[in-house]
GROMACS .gro file of C-alpha atoms in nm:
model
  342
    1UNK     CA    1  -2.709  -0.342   0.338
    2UNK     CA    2  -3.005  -0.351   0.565
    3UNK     CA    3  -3.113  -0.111   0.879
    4UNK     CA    4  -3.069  -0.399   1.146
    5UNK     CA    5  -2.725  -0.543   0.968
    6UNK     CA    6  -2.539  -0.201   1.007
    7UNK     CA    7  -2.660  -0.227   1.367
    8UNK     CA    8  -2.575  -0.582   1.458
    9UNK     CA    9  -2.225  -0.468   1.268
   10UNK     CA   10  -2.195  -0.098   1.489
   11UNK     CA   11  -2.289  -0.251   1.773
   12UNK     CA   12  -2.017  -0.525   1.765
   13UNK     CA   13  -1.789  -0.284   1.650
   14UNK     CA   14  -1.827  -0.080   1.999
   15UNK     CA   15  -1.832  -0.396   2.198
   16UNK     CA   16  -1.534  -0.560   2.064
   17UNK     CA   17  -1.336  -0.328   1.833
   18UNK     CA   18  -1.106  -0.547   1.633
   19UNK     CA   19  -0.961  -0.814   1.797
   20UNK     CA   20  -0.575  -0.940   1.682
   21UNK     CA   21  -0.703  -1.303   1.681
   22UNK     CA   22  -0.994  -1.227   1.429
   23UNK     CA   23  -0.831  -1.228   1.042
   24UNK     CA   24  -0.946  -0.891   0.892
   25UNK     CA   25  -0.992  -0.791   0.527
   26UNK     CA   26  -0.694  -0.534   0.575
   27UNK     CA   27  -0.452  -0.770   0.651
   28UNK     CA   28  -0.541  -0.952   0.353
   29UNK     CA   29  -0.541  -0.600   0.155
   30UNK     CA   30  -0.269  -0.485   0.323
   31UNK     CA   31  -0.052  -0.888   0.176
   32UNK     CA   32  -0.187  -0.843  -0.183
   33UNK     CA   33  -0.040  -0.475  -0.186
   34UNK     CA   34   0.303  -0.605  -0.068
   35UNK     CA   35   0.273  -0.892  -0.296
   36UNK     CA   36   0.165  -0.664  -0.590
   37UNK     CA   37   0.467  -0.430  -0.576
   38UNK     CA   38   0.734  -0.692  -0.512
   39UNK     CA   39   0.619  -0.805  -0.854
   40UNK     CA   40   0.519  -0.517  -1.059
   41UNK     CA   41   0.786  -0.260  -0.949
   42UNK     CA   42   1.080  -0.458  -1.093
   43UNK     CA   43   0.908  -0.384  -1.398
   44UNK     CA   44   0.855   0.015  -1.397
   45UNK     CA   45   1.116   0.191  -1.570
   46UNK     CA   46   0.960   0.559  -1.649
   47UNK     CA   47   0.713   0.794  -1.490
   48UNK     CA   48   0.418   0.637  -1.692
   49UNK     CA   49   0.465   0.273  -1.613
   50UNK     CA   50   0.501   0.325  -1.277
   51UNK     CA   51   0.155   0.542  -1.281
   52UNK     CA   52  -0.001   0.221  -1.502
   53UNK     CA   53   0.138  -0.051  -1.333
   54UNK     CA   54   0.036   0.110  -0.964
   55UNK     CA   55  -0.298   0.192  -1.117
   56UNK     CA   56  -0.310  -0.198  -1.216
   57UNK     CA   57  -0.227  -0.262  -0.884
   58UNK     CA   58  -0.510  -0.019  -0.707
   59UNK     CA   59  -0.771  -0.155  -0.910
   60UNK     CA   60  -0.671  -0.546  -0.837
   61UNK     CA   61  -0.667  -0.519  -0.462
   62UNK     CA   62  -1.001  -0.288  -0.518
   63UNK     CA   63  -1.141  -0.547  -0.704
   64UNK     CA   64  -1.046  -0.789  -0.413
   65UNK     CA   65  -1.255  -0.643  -0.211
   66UNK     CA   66  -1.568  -0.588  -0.380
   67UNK     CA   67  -1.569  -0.972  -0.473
   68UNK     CA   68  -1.517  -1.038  -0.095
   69UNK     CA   69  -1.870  -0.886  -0.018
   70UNK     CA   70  -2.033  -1.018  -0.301
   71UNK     CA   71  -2.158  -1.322  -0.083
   72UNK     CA   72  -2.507  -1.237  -0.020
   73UNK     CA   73  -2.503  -1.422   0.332
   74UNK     CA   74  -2.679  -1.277   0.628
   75UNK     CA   75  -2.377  -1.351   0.828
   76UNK     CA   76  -2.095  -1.265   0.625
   77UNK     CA   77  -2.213  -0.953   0.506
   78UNK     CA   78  -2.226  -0.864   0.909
   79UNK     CA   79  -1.905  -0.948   0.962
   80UNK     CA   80  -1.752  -0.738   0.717
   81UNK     CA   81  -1.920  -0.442   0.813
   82UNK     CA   82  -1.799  -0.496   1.117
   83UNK     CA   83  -1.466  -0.492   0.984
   84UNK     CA   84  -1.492  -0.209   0.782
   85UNK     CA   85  -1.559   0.021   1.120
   86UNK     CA   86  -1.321   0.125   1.394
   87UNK     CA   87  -1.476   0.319   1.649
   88UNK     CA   88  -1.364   0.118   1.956
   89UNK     CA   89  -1.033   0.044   1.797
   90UNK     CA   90  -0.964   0.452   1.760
   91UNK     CA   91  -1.093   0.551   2.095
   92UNK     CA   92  -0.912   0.223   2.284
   93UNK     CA   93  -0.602   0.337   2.111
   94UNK     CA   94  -0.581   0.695   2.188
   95UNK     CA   95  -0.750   0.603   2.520
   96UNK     CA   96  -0.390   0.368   2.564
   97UNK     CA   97  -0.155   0.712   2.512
   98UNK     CA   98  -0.349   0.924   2.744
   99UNK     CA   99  -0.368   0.687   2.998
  100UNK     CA  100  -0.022   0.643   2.942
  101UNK     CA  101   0.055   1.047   2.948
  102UNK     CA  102  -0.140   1.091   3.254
  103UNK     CA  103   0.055   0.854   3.435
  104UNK     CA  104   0.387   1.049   3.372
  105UNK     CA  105   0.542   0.754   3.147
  106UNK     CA  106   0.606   0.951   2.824
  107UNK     CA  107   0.838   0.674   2.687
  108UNK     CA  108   0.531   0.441   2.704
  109UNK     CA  109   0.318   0.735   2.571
  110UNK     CA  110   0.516   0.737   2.273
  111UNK     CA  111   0.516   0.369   2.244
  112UNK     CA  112   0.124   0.387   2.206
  113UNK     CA  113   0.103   0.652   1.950
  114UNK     CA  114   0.361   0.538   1.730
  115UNK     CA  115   0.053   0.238   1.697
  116UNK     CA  116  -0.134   0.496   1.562
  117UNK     CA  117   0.080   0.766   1.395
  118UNK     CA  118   0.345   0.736   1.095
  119UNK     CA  119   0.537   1.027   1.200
  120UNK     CA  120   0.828   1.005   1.467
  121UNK     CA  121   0.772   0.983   1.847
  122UNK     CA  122   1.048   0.908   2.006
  123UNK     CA  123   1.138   1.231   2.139
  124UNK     CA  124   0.799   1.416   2.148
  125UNK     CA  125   0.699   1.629   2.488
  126UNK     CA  126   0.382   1.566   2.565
  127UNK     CA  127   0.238   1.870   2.416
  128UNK     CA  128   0.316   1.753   2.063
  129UNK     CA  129   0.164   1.364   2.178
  130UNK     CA  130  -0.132   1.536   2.285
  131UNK     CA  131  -0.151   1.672   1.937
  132UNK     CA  132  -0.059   1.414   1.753
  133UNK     CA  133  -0.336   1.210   1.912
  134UNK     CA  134  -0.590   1.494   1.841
  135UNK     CA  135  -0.474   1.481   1.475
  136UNK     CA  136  -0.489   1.128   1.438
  137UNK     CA  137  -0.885   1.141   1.624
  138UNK     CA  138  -0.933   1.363   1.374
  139UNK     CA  139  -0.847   1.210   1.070
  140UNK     CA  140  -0.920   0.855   1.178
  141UNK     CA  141  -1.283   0.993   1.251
  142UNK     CA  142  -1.304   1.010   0.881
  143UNK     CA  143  -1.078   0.684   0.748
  144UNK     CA  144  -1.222   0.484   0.995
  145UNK     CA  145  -1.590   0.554   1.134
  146UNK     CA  146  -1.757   0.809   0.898
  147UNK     CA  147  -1.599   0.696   0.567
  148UNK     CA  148  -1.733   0.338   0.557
  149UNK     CA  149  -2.058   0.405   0.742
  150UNK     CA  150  -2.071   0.648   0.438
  151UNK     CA  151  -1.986   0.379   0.195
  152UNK     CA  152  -2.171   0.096   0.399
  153UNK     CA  153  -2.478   0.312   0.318
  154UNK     CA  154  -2.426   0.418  -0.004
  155UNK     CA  155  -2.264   0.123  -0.174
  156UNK     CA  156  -2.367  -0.172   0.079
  157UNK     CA  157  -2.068  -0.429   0.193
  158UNK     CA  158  -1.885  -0.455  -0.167
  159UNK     CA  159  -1.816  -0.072  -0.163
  160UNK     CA  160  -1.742  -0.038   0.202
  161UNK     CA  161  -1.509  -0.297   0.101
  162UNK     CA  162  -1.342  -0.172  -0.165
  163UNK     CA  163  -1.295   0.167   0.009
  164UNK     CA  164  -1.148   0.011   0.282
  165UNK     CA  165  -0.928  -0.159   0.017
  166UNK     CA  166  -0.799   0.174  -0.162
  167UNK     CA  167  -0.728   0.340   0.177
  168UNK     CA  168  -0.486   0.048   0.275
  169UNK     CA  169  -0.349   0.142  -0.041
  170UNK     CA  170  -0.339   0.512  -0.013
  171UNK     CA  171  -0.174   0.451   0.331
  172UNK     CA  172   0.106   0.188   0.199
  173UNK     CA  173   0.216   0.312  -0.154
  174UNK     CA  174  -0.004   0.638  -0.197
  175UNK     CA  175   0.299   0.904  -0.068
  176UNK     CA  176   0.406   1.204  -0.269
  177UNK     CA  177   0.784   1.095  -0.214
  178UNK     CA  178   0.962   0.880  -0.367
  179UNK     CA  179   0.941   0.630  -0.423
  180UNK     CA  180   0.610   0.570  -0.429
  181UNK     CA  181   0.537   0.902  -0.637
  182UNK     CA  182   0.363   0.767  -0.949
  183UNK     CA  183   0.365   0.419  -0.832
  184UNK     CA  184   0.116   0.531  -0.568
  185UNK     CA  185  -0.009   0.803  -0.747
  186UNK     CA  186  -0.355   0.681  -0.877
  187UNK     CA  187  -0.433   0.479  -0.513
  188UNK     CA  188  -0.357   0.823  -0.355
  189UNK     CA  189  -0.611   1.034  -0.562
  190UNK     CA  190  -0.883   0.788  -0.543
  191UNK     CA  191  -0.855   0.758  -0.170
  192UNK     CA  192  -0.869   1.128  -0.187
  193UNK     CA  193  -1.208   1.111  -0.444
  194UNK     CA  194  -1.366   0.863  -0.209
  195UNK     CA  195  -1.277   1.024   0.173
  196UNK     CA  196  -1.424   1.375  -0.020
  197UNK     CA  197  -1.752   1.360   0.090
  198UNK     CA  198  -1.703   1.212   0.404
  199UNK     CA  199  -1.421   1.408   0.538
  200UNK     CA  200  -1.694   1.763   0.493
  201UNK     CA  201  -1.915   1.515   0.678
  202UNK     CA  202  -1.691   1.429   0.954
  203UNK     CA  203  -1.613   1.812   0.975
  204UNK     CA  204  -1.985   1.877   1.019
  205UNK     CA  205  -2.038   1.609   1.226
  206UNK     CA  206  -1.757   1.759   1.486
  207UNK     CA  207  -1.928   2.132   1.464
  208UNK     CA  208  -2.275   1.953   1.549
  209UNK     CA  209  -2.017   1.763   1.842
  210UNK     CA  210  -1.918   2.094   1.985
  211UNK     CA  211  -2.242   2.177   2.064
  212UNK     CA  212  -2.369   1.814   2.210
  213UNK     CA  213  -2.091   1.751   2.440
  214UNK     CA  214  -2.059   1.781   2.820
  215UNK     CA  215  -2.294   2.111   2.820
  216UNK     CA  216  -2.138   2.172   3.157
  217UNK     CA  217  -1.763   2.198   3.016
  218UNK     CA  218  -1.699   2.426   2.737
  219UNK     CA  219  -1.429   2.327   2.485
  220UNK     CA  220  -1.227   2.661   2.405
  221UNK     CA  221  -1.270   3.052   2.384
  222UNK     CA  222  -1.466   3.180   2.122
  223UNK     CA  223  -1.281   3.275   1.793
  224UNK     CA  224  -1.510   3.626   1.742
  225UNK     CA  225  -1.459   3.754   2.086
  226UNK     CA  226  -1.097   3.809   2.187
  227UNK     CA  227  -1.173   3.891   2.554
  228UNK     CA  228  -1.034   3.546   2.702
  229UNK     CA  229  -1.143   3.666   3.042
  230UNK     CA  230  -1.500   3.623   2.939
  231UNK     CA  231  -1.464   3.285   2.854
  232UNK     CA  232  -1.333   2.948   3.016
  233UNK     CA  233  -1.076   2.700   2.884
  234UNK     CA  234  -1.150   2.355   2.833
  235UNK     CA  235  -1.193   2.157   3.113
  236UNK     CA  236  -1.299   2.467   3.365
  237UNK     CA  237  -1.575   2.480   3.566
  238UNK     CA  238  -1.881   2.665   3.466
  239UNK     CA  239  -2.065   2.871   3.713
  240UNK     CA  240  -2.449   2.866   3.532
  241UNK     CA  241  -2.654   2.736   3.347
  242UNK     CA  242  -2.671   3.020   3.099
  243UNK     CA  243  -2.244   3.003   3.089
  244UNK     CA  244  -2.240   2.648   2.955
  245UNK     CA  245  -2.497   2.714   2.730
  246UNK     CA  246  -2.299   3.032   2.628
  247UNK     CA  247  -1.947   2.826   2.579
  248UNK     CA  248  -2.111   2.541   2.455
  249UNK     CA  249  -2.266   2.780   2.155
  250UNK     CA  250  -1.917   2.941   2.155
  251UNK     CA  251  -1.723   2.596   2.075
  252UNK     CA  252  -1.990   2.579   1.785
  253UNK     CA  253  -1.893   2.876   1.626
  254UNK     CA  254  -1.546   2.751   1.672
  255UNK     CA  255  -1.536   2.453   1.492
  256UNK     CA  256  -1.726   2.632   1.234
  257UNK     CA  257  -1.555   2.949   1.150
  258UNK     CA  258  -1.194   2.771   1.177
  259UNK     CA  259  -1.361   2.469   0.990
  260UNK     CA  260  -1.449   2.711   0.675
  261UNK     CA  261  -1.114   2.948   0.750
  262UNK     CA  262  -0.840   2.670   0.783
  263UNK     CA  263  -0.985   2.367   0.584
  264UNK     CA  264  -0.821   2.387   0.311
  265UNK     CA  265  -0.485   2.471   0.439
  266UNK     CA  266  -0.378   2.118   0.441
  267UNK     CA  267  -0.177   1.926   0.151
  268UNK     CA  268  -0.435   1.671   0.239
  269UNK     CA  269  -0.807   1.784   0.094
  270UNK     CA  270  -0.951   1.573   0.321
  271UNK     CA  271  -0.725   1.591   0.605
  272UNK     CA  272  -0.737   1.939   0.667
  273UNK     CA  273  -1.125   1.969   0.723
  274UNK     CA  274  -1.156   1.732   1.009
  275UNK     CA  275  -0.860   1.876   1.149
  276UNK     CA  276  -0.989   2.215   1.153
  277UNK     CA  277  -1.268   2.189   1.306
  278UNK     CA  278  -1.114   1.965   1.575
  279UNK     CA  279  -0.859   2.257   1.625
  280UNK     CA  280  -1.175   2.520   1.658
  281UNK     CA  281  -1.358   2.330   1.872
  282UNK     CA  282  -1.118   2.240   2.086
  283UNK     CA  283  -0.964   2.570   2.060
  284UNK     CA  284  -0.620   2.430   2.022
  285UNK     CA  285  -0.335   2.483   1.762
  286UNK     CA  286  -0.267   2.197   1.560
  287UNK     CA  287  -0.019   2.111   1.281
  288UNK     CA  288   0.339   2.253   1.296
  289UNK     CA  289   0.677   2.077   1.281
  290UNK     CA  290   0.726   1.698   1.264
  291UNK     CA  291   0.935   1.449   1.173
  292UNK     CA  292   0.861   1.136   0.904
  293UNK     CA  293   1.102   0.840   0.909
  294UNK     CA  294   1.418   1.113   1.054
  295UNK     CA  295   1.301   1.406   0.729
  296UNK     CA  296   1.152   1.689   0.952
  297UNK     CA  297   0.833   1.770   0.814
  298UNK     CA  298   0.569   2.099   0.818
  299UNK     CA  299   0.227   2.126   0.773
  300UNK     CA  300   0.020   2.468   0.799
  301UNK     CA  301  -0.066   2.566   1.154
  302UNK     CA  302  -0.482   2.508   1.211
  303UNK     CA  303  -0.625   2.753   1.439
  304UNK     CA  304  -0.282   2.924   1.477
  305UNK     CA  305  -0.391   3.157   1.718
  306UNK     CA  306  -0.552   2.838   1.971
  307UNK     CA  307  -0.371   2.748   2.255
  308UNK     CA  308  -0.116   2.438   2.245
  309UNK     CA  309  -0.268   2.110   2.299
  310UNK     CA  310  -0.252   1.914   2.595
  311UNK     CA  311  -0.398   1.654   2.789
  312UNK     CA  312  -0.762   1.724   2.854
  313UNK     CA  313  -0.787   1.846   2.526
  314UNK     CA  314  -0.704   1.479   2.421
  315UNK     CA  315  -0.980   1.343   2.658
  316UNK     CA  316  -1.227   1.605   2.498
  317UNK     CA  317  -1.131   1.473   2.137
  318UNK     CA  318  -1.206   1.166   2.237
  319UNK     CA  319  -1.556   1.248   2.331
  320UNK     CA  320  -1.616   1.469   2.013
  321UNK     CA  321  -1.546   1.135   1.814
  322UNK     CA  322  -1.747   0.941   2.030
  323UNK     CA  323  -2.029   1.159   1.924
  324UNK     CA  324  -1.955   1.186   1.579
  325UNK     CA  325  -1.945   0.852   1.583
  326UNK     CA  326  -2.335   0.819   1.675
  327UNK     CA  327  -2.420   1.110   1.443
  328UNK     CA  328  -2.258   0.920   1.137
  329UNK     CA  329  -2.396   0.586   1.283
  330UNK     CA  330  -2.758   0.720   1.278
  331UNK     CA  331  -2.731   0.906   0.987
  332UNK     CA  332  -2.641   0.611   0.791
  333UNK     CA  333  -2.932   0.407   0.945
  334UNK     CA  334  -3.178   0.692   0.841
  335UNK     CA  335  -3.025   0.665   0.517
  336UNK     CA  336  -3.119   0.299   0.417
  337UNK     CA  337  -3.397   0.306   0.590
  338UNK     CA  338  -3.553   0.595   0.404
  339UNK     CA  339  -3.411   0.434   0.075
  340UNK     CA  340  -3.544   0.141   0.145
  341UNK     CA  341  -3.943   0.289   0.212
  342UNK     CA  342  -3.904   0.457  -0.142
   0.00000   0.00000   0.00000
């Protein structure tokens, strides 16, 4: 992968996200998984099989991948990394359910995020949308702009490929419940080996976002100083100069200190790290009660003492990702560039 190919690709990506019309290397993942279980679990019969035959699986579609990048093609190779990312995709997404929240329609609210969220929406308040969308921003910052501009840099096209291959996996077959539990178990644990160091990236990443964004408008109160009156909530106005750089240095230590308090909280090791630093930043509570195809559902409360989400917390996630977006984006460049001058 070359400096001014990852451009070409990132720079398509935010101009034109992924449109339906083009045919994308998920899809095509996304058929071969389908196909690959309709034949292979008929055949599982015992705990170990179904580990083996999912593993077969995993590494087929894997495979799949890499051989679609091989191609050395100026061309090509663009056009796959330009698959692989989703910047514009996430933010025109959870852009669609904000839009949709601020304009009091919470049925078509809920019609957006269930685009973009497995677990139930149909009778969400908008509180829990507004955190379901932060989680998703989140997490999707990882799986879909950090994670294969990690891979893109480390293991050119082929690996960005085949990561983007094993997370279609993870996301189809690679559940804890049956009954996908062995099937999907080896798909799950690689997706979790691959997202590892990405996800402490992407958690970086939003600590450094904390600090960059919107100097002017201060993300949440500050985790080591419990007198809220001496600082302002997300989306107040901020009197000097020496107040937003206050806040903004506040939201810093946010995103850090919940970051390194809460990460690991999560089921998810990846999960939970870009999660809490969005909470800390953002100075919001996130996780709680859900609901998964009609099973209610709990995950460990992030930031439990942060305020509940709403709205303009949203909008601010939004912009963190847009920045952590650039940070990954440049970090990558710097990365083959600086391989390449060795």
């Amino acid at each position: 992968m070359t400096a001014s190919r990852l451009a070409l690709a990132y720079t398509m990506d935010l101009l034109l996200g992924d449109p339906e019309w083009l045919p994308h290397p998920v899809r095509l993942f996304g058929s071969l998984t389908r196909a690959g279980e309709r034949c292979l679990r008929p055949l599982t019969r015992a705990p170990k099989i179904e580990i083996f035959t999912g593993a077969a699986l995993t590494f087929s579609v894997a495979s799949v991948g890499w051989a679609l990048a091989r191609p050395k093609n100026a061309a090509w190779q663009t056009l796959l990394a330009w698959t692989a990312l989703a910047t514009r995709s996430l933010l025109d997404e959870a852009s669609a359910v904000i839009r949709a929240i601020e304009s009091n329609d919470l049925d078509l609210a809920r019609q957006r995020l269930a685009r973009i969220v497995g677990r139930d929406t149909a009778h969400l308040d908008e509180t829990e949308i507004s955190r379901a969308v932060i989680e998703t921003l989140a997490e999707s910052a990882c799986d879909g702009i950090v994670a294969p501009l990690f891979w893109l840099a480390a293991m050119g096209v082929p690996g960005a490929m085949s990561y983007k291959a094993i997370n279609t996996l993870d996301s189809m077959i690679g559940h804890p419940e049956p009954p996908y539990r062995y099937f999907g178990r080896v798909a799950a644990r690689l997706d979790d080996a691959l997202n590892w160091i990405p996800a402490r990236f992407t958690a970086l990443a939003l600590v450094a976002a904390a600090r960059l964004w919107r100097t002017g408008r201060p993300l949440g109160p500050c985790v080591p100083c419990r007198d809220s009156s001496r600082h302002i909530l997300a989306g107040a106005s901020v009197g000097t100069t020496a107040d937003a750089a206050r806040m903004s240095a506040c939201a810093t230590s946010n995103a850090l200190q919940i970051w390194r308090r809460d990460g690991n909280k999560h089921a998810s090791p990846n999960a939970g790290q870009c999660e809490a630093a969005m909470a800390g930043a953002l100075g919001v509570r996130l996780g709680g009660a859900g609901s998964y195809d009609g099973c209610p559902h709990h995950t460990p409360l992030l930031n439990a003492a942060g305020r509940p989400a709403a709205v303009l917390d949203a909008k601010a996630a939004l912009s963190l990702v847009a920045i952590v977006s650039a940070l990954a984006f440049g970090a990558a460049l710097l990365a083959i560039a600086g391989r390449r001058r060795r």
